PDB file of C-alpha atoms in Angstrom:
ATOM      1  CA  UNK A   1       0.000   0.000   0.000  1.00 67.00           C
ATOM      2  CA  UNK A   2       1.508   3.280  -1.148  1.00 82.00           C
ATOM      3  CA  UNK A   3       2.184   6.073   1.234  1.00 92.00           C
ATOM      4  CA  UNK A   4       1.455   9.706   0.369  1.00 96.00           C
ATOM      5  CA  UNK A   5       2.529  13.175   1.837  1.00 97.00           C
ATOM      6  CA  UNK A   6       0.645  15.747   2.566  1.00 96.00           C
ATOM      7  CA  UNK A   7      -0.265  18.760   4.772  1.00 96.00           C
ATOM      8  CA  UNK A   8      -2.816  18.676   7.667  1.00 96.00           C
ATOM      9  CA  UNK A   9      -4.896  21.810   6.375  1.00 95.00           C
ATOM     10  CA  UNK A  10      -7.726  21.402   9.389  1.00 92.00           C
ATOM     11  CA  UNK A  11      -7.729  19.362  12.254  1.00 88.00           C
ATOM     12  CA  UNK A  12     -10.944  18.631  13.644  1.00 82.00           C
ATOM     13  CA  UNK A  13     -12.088  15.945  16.388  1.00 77.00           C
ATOM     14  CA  UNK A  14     -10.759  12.773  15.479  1.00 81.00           C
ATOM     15  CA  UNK A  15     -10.354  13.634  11.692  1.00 91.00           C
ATOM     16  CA  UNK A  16      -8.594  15.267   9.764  1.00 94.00           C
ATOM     17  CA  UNK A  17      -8.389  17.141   6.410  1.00 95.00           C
ATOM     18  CA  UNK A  18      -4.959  16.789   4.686  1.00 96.00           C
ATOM     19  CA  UNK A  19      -3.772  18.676   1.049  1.00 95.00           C
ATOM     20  CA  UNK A  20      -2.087  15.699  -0.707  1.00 96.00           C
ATOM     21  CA  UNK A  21       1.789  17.105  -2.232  1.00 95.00           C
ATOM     22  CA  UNK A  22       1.219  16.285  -6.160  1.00 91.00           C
ATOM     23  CA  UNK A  23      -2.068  16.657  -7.330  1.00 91.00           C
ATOM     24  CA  UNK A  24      -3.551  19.167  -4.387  1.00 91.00           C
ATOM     25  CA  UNK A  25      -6.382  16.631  -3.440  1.00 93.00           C
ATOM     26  CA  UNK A  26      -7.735  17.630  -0.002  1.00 94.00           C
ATOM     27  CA  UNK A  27      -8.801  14.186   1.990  1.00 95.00           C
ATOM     28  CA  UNK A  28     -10.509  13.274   5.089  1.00 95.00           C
ATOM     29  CA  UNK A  29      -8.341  10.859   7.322  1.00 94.00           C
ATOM     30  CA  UNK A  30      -8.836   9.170  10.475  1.00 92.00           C
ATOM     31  CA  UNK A  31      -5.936   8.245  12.580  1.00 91.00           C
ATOM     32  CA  UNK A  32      -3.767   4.784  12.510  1.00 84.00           C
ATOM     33  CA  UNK A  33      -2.898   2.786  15.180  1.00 76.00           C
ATOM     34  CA  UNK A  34      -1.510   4.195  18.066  1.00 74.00           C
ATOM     35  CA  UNK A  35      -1.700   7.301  16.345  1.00 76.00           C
ATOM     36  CA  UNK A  36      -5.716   7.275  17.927  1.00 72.00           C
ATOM     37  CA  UNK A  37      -4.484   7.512  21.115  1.00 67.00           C
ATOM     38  CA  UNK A  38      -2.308  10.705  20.615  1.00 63.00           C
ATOM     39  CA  UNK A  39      -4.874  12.370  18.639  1.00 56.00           C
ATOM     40  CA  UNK A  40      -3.999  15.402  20.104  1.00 63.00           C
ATOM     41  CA  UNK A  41      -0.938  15.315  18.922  1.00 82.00           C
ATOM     42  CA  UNK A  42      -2.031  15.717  15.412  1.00 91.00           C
ATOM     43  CA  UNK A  43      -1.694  19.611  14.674  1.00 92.00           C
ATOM     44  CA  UNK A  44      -3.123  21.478  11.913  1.00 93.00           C
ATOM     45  CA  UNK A  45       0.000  22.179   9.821  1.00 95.00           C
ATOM     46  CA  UNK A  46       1.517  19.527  10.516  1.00 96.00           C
ATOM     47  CA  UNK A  47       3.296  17.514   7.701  1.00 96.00           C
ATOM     48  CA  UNK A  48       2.327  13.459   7.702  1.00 96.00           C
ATOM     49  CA  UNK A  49       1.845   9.975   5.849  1.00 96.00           C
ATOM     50  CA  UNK A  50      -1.223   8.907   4.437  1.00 96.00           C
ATOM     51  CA  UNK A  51      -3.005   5.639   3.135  1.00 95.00           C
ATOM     52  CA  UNK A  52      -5.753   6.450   0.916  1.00 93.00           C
ATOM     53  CA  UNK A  53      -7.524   3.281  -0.280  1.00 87.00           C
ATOM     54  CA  UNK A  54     -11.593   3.142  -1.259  1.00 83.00           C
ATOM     55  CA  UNK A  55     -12.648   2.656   2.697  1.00 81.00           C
ATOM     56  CA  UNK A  56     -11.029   5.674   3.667  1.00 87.00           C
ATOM     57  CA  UNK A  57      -7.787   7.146   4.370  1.00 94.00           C
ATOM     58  CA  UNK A  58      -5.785   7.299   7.453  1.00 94.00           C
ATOM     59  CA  UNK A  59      -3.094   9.056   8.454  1.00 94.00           C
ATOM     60  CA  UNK A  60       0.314   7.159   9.015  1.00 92.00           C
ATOM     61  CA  UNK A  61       2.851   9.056  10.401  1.00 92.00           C
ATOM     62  CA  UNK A  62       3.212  12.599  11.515  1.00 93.00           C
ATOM     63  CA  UNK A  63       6.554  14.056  10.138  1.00 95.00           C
ATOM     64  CA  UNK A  64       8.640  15.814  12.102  1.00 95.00           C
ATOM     65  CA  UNK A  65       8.268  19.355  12.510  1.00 95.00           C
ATOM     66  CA  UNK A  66      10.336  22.356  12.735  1.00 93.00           C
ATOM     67  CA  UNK A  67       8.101  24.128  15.197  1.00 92.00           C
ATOM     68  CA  UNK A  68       5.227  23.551  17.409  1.00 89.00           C
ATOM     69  CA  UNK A  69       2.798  26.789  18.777  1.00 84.00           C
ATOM     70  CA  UNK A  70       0.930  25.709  21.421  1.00 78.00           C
ATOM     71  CA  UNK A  71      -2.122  28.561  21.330  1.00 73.00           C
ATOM     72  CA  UNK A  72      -3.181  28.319  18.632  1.00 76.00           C
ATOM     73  CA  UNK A  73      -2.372  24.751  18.232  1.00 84.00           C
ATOM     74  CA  UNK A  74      -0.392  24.776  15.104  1.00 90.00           C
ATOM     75  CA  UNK A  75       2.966  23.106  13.582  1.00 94.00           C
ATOM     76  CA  UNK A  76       5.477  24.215  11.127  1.00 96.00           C
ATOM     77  CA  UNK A  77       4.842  28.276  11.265  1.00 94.00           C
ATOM     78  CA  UNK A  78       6.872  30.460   8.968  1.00 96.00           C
ATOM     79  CA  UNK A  79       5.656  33.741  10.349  1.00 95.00           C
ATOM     80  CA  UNK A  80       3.427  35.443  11.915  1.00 94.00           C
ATOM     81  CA  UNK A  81       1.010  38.091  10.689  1.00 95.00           C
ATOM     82  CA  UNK A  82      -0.090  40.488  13.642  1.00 95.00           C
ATOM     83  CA  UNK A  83      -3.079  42.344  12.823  1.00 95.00           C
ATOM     84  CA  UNK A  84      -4.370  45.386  15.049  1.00 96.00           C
ATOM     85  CA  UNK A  85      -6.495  48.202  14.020  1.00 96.00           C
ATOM     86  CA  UNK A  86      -5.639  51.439  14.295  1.00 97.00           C
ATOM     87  CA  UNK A  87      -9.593  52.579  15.259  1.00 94.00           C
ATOM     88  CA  UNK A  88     -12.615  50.475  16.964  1.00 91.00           C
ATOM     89  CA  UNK A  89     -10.763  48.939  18.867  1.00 92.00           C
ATOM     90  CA  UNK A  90      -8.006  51.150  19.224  1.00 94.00           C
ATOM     91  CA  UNK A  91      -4.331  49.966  19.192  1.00 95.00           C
ATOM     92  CA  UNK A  92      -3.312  48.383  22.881  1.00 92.00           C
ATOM     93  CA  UNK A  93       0.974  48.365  22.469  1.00 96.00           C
ATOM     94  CA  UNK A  94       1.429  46.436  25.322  1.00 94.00           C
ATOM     95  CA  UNK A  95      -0.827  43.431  23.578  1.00 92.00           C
ATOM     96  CA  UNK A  96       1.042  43.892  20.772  1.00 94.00           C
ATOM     97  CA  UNK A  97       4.661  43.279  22.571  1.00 96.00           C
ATOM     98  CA  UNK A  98       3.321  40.210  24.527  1.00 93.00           C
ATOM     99  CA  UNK A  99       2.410  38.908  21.034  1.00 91.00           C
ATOM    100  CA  UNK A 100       5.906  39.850  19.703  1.00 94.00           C
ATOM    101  CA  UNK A 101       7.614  38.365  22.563  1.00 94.00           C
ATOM    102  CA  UNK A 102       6.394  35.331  21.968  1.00 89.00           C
ATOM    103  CA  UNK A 103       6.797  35.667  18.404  1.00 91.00           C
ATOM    104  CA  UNK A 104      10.589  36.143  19.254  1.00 94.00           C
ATOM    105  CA  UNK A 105      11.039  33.519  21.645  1.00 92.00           C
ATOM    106  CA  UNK A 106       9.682  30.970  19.182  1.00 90.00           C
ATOM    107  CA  UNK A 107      12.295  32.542  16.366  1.00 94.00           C
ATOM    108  CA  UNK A 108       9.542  33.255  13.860  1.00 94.00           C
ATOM    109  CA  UNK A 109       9.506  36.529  12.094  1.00 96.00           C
ATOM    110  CA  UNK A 110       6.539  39.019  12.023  1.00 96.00           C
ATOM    111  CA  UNK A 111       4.273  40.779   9.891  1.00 97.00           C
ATOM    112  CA  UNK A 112       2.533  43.558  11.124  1.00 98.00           C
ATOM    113  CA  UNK A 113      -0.670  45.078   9.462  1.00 98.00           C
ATOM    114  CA  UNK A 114      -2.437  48.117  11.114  1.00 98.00           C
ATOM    115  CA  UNK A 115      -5.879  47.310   9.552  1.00 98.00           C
ATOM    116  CA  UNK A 116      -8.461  50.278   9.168  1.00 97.00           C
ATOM    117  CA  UNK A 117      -6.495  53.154   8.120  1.00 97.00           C
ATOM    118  CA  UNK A 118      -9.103  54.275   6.025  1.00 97.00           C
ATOM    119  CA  UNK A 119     -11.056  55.527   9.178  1.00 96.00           C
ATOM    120  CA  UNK A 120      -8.229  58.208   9.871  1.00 97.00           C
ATOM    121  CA  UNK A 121      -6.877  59.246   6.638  1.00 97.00           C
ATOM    122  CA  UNK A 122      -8.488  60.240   3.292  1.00 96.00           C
ATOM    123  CA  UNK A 123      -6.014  58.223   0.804  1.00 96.00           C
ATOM    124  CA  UNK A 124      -3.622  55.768   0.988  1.00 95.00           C
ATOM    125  CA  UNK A 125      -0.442  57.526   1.233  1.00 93.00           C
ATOM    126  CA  UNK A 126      -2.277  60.620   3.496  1.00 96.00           C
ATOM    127  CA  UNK A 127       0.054  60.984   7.094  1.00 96.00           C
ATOM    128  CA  UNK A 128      -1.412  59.631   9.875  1.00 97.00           C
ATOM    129  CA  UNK A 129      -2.615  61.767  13.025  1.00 96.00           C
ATOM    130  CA  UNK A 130       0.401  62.185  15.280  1.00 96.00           C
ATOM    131  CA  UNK A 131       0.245  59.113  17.313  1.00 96.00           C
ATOM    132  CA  UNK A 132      -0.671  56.667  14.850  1.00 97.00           C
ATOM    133  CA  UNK A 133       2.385  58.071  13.257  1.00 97.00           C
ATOM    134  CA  UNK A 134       4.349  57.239  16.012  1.00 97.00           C
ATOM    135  CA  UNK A 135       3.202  53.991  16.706  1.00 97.00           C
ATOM    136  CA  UNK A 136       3.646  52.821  13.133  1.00 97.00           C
ATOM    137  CA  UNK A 137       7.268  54.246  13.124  1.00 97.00           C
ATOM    138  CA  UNK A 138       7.963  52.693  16.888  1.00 97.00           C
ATOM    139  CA  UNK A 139       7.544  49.261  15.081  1.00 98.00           C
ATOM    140  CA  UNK A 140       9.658  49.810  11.707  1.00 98.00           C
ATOM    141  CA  UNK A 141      12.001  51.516  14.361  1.00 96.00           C
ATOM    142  CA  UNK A 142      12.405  47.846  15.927  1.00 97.00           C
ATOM    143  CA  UNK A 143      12.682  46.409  11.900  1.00 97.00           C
ATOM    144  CA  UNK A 144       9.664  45.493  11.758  1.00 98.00           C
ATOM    145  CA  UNK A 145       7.627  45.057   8.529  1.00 98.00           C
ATOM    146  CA  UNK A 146       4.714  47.170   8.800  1.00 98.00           C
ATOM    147  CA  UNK A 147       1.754  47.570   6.607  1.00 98.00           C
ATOM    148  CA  UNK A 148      -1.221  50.101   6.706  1.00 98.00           C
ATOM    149  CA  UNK A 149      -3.770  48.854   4.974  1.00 97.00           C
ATOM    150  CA  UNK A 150      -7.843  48.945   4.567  1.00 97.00           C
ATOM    151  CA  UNK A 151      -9.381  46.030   3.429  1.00 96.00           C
ATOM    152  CA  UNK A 152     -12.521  47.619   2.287  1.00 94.00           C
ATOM    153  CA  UNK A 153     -10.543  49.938  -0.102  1.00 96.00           C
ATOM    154  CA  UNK A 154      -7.913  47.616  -1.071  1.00 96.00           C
ATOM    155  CA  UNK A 155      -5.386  49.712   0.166  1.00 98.00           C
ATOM    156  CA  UNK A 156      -1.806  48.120   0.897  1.00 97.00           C
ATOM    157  CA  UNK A 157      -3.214  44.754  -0.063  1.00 97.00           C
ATOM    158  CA  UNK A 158      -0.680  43.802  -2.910  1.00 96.00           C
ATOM    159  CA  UNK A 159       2.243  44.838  -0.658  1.00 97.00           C
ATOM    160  CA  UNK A 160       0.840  42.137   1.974  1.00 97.00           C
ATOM    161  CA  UNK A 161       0.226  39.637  -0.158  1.00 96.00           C
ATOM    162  CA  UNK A 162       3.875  40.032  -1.349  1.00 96.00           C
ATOM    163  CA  UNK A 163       4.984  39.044   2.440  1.00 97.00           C
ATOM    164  CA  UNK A 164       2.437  36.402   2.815  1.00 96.00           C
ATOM    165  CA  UNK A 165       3.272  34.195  -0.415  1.00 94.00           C
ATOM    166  CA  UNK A 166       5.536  31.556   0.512  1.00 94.00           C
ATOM    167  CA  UNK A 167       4.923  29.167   3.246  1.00 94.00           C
ATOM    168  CA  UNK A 168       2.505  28.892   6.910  1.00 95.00           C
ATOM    169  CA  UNK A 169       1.342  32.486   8.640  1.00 94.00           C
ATOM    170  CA  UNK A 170      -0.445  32.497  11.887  1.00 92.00           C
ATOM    171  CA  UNK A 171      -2.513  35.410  12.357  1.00 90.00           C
ATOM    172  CA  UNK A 172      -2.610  37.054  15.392  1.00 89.00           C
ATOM    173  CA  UNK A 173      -4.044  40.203  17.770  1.00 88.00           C
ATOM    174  CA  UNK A 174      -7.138  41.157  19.567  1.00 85.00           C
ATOM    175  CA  UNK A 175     -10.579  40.632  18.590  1.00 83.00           C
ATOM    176  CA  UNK A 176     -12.456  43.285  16.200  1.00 88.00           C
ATOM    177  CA  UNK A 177      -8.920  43.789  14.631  1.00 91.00           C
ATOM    178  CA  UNK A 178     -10.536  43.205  11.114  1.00 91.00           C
ATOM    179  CA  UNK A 179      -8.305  39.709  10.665  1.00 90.00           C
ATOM    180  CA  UNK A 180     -11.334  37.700   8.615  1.00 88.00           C
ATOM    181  CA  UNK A 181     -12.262  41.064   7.205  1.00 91.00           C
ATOM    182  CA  UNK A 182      -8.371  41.432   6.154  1.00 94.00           C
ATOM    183  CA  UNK A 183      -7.910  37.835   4.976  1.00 92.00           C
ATOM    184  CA  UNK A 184     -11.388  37.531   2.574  1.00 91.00           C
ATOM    185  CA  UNK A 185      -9.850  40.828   1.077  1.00 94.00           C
ATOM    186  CA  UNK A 186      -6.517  38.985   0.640  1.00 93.00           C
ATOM    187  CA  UNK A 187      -8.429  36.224  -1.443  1.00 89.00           C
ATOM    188  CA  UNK A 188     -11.483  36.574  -2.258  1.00 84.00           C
ATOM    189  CA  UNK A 189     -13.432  33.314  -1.706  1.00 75.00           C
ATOM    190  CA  UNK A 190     -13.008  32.517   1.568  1.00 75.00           C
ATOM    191  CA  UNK A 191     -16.272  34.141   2.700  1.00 69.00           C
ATOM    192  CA  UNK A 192     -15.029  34.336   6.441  1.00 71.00           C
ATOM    193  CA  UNK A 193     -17.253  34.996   9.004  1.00 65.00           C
ATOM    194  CA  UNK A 194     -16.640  38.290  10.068  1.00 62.00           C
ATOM    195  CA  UNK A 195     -17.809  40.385  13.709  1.00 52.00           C
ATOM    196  CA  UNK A 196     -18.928  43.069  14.492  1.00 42.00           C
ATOM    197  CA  UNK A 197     -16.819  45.441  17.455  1.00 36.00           C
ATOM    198  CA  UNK A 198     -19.097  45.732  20.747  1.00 34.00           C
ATOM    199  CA  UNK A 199     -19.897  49.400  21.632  1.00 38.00           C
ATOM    200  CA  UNK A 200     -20.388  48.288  25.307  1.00 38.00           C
ATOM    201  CA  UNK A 201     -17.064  46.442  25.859  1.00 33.00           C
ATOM    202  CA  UNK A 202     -15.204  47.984  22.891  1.00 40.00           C
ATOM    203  CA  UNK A 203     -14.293  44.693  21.511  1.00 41.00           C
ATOM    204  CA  UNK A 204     -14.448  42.367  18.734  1.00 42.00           C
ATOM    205  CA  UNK A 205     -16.660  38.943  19.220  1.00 42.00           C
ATOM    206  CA  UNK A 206     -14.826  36.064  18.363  1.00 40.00           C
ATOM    207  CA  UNK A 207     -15.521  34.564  15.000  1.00 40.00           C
ATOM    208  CA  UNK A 208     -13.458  31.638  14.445  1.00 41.00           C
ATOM    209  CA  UNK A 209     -14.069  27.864  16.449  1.00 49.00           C
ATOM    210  CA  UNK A 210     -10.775  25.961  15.220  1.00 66.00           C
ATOM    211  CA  UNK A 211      -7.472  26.340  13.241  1.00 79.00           C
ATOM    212  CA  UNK A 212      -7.812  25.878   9.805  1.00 85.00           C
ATOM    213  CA  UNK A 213      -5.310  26.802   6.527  1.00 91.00           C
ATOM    214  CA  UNK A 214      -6.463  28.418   4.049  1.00 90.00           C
ATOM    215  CA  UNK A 215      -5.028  28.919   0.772  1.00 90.00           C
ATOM    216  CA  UNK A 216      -3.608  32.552  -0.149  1.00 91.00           C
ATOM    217  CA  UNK A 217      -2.109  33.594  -3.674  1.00 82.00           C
ATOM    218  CA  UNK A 218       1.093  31.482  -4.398  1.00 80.00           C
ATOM    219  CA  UNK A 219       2.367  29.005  -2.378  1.00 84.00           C
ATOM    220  CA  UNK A 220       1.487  30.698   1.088  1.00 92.00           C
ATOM    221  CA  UNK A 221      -1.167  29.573   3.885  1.00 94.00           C
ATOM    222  CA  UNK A 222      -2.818  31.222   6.307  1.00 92.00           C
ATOM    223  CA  UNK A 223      -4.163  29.970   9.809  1.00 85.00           C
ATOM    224  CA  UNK A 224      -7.269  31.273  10.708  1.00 66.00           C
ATOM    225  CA  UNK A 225      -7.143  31.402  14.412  1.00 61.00           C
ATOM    226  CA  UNK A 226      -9.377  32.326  17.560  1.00 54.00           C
ATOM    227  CA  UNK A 227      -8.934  35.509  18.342  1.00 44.00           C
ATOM    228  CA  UNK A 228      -7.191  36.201  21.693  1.00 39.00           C
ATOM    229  CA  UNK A 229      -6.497  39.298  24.038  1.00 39.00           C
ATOM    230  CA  UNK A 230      -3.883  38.185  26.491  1.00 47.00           C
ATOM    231  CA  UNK A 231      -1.112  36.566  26.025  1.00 63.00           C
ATOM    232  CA  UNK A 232       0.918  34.892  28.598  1.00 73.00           C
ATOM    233  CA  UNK A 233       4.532  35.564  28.079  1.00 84.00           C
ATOM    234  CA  UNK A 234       6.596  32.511  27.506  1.00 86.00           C
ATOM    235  CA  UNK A 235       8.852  31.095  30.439  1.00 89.00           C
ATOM    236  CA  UNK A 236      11.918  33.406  30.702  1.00 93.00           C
ATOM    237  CA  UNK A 237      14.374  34.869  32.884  1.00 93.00           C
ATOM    238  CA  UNK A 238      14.293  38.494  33.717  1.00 95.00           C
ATOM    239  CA  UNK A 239      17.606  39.034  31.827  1.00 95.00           C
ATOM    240  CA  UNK A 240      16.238  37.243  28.615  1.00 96.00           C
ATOM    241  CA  UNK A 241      13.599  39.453  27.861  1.00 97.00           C
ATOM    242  CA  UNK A 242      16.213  42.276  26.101  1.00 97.00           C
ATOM    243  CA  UNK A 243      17.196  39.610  23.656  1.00 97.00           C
ATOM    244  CA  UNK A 244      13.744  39.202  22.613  1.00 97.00           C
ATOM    245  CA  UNK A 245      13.583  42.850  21.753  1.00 97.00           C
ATOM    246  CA  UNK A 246      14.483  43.611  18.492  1.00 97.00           C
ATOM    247  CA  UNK A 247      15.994  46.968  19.049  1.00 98.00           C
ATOM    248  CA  UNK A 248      16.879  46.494  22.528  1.00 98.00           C
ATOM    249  CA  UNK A 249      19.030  43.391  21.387  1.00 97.00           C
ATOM    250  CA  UNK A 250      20.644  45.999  18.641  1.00 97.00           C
ATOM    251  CA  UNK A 251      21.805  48.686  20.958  1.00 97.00           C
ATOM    252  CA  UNK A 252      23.107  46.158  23.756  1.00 97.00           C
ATOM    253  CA  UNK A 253      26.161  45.088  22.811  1.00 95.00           C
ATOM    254  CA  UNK A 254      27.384  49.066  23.423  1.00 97.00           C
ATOM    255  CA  UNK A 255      26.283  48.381  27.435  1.00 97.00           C
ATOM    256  CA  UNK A 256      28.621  48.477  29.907  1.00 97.00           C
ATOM    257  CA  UNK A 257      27.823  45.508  31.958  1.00 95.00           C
ATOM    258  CA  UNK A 258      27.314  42.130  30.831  1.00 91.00           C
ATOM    259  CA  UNK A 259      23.248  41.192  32.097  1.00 92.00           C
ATOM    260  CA  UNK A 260      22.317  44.502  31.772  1.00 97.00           C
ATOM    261  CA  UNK A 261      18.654  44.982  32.468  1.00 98.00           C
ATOM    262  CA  UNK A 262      18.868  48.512  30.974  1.00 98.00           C
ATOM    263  CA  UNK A 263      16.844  49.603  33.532  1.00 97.00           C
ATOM    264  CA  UNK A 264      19.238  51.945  36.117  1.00 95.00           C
ATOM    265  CA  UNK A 265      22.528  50.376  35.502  1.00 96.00           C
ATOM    266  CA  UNK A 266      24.982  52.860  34.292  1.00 97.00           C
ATOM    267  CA  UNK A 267      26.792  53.320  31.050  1.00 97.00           C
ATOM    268  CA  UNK A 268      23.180  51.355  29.411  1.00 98.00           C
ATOM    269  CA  UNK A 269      23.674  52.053  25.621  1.00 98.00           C
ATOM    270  CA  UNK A 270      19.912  51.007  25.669  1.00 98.00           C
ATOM    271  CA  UNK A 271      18.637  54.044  27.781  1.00 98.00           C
ATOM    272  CA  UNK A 272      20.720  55.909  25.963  1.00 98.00           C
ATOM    273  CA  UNK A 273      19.117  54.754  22.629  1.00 98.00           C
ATOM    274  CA  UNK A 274      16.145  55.467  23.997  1.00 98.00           C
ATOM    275  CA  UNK A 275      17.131  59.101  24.480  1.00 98.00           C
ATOM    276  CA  UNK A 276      18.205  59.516  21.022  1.00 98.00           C
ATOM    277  CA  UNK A 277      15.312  58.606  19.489  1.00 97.00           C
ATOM    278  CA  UNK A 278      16.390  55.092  18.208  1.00 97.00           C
ATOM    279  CA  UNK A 279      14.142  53.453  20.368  1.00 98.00           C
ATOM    280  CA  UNK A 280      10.506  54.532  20.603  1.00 97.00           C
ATOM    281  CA  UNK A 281      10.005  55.947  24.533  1.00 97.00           C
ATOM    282  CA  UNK A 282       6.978  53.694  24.533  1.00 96.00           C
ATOM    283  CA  UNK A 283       8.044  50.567  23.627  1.00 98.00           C
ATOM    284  CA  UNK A 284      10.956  50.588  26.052  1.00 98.00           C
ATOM    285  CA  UNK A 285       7.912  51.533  28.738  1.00 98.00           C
ATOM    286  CA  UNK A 286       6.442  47.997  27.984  1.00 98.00           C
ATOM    287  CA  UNK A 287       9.880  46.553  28.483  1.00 98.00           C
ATOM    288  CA  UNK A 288       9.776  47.854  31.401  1.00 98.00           C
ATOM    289  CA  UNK A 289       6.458  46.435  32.480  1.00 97.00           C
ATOM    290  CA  UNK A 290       6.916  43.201  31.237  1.00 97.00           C
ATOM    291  CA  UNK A 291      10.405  42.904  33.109  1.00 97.00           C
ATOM    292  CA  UNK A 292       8.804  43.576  36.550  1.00 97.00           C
ATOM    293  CA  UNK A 293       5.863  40.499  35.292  1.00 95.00           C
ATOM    294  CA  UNK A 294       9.321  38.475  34.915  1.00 96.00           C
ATOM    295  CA  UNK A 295      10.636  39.550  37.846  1.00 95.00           C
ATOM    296  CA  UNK A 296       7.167  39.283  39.825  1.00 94.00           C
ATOM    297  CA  UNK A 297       6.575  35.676  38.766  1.00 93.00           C
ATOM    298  CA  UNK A 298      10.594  34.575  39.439  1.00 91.00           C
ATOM    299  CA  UNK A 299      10.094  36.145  43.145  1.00 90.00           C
ATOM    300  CA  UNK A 300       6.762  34.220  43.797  1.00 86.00           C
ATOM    301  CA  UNK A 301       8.423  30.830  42.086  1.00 82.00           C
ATOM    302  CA  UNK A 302      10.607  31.122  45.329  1.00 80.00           C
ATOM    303  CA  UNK A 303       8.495  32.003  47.488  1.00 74.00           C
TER     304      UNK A 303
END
């Protein structure tokens, strides 16, 4: 009996749909052997061996991966797309930078699309109010790829796509963000649900059940995820969080003291930075917050 690859492209309970390498043929497998009693550890993304015969298919083998996200359950992530609105809801940095963290800490590179920019500018290429021009530049100041786009308009939607071609993206950010808005725009088709932000809690409703890829243009993928506003950060020690910190991890190497925390320590190139205008005043805030979380949980650990 042959053996086929594939892609898991959605992983419901106890089956699973899988994209067949070849011929693009999208099946419905159950799990093998003692496969059934790890179901869980069947992820969508996830790369694996199939059996397809006239009673069914089944899947095999699960391949192994180069990555693993636990929330939302997904394997072999090339990126991650982090989508926040700049109006209804309004931007929340500090969300932002817990999302980026654990980006970092994972080593997968990040997107970021400020969704809705046609609620505070006339056209496309218009400058933003003052601190929506500040938080966009904060972000490109850390090297950051940053889009502005509005889906309804089609604004910045090639330049996106462009990023998103090759490979798995997870999307990210708060709910009411305009993500399934953002990704039916992206390719037209996928007829995402899409909900409305609450006036009473100022908030999106969550739209999406389960992890699912969907095709974009090219060879890329998208995971359509639950939407999410907290994220825990990932286990770390205080002194680790700098090096997850794209511009923090830059301007570093020019501190004085090895384990800097570039809090109060003298001769911190990263303060100094800061000063200069290299790194947004902002962003180094919510380094600052998240340290004392860091610090906060290490203390009670040993308590």
């Amino acid at each position: 009996m042959a053996l086929r690859t594939g892609t898991v492209v959605k992983a419901q309970t106890n089956l699973y749909e899988v994209r067949l390498d070849g011929d693009g043929q999208v099946v419905l497998c159950a799990l093998r052997g003692r496969l059934r009693r790890q179901a869980g550890d069947v992820l969508t993304g996830d790369r694996v061996e199939v059996t397809v015969q006239e009673g069914g298919a089944a899947i095999e083998r699960v391949l192994p991966r180069r990555n693993r996200l636990i929330r939302p359950p997904v394997a072999n992530v090339d990126r991650v797309l982090l989508v926040q609105s700049l109006q209804e809801p309004d931007p929340v940095p500090i969300l932002m930078d817990r999302i980026l963290v654990q980006a970092e800490a994972l080593d997968l590179p990040v997107v970021i699309a400020f969704t809705k920019l046609d609620r505070l500018v006339a056209a496309a290429g218009d400058p933003l109010p003052g601190w929506a021009a500040r938080l966009v530049e904060g972000y490109r100041q850390a090297g950051y790829p940053v889009h502005r786009v509005a889906a309804p308009k089609g604004w910045g939607l090639e330049e996106l796509a462009a990023a998103l071609r090759e490979g798995i993206t997870v999307v990210a950010g708060p709910s009411g963000a305009g993500k399934s808005t953002l990704l039916n725009a992206l390719k037209p088709g996928l007829n995402l649900a899409t909900g409305d932000v609450s006036r009473k809690l100022g908030r999106g409703r969550h739209t999406t059940r389960f992890v699912e890829l969907l095709p974009l243009t090219g060879e890329g993928w998208v995971a359509d995820t639950p939407g999410f506003s907290r994220l825990e950060l990932p286990e770390l020690e205080p002194e680790e969080l700098g090096d997850l910190w794209p511009e923090i991890r830059r301007e570093a190497a020019g501190c004085r003291f090895r384990g800097c925390l570039h809090r109060s320590e003298p001769g911190c190139a990263v303060r100094a930075a800061r000063d200069a205008g290299r790194i947004a005043a902002w962003r180094y805030q919510n380094y600052l917050v998240l340290l004392a979380e860091l610090e906060e949980r290490l203390a009670e650990r040993y308590r």
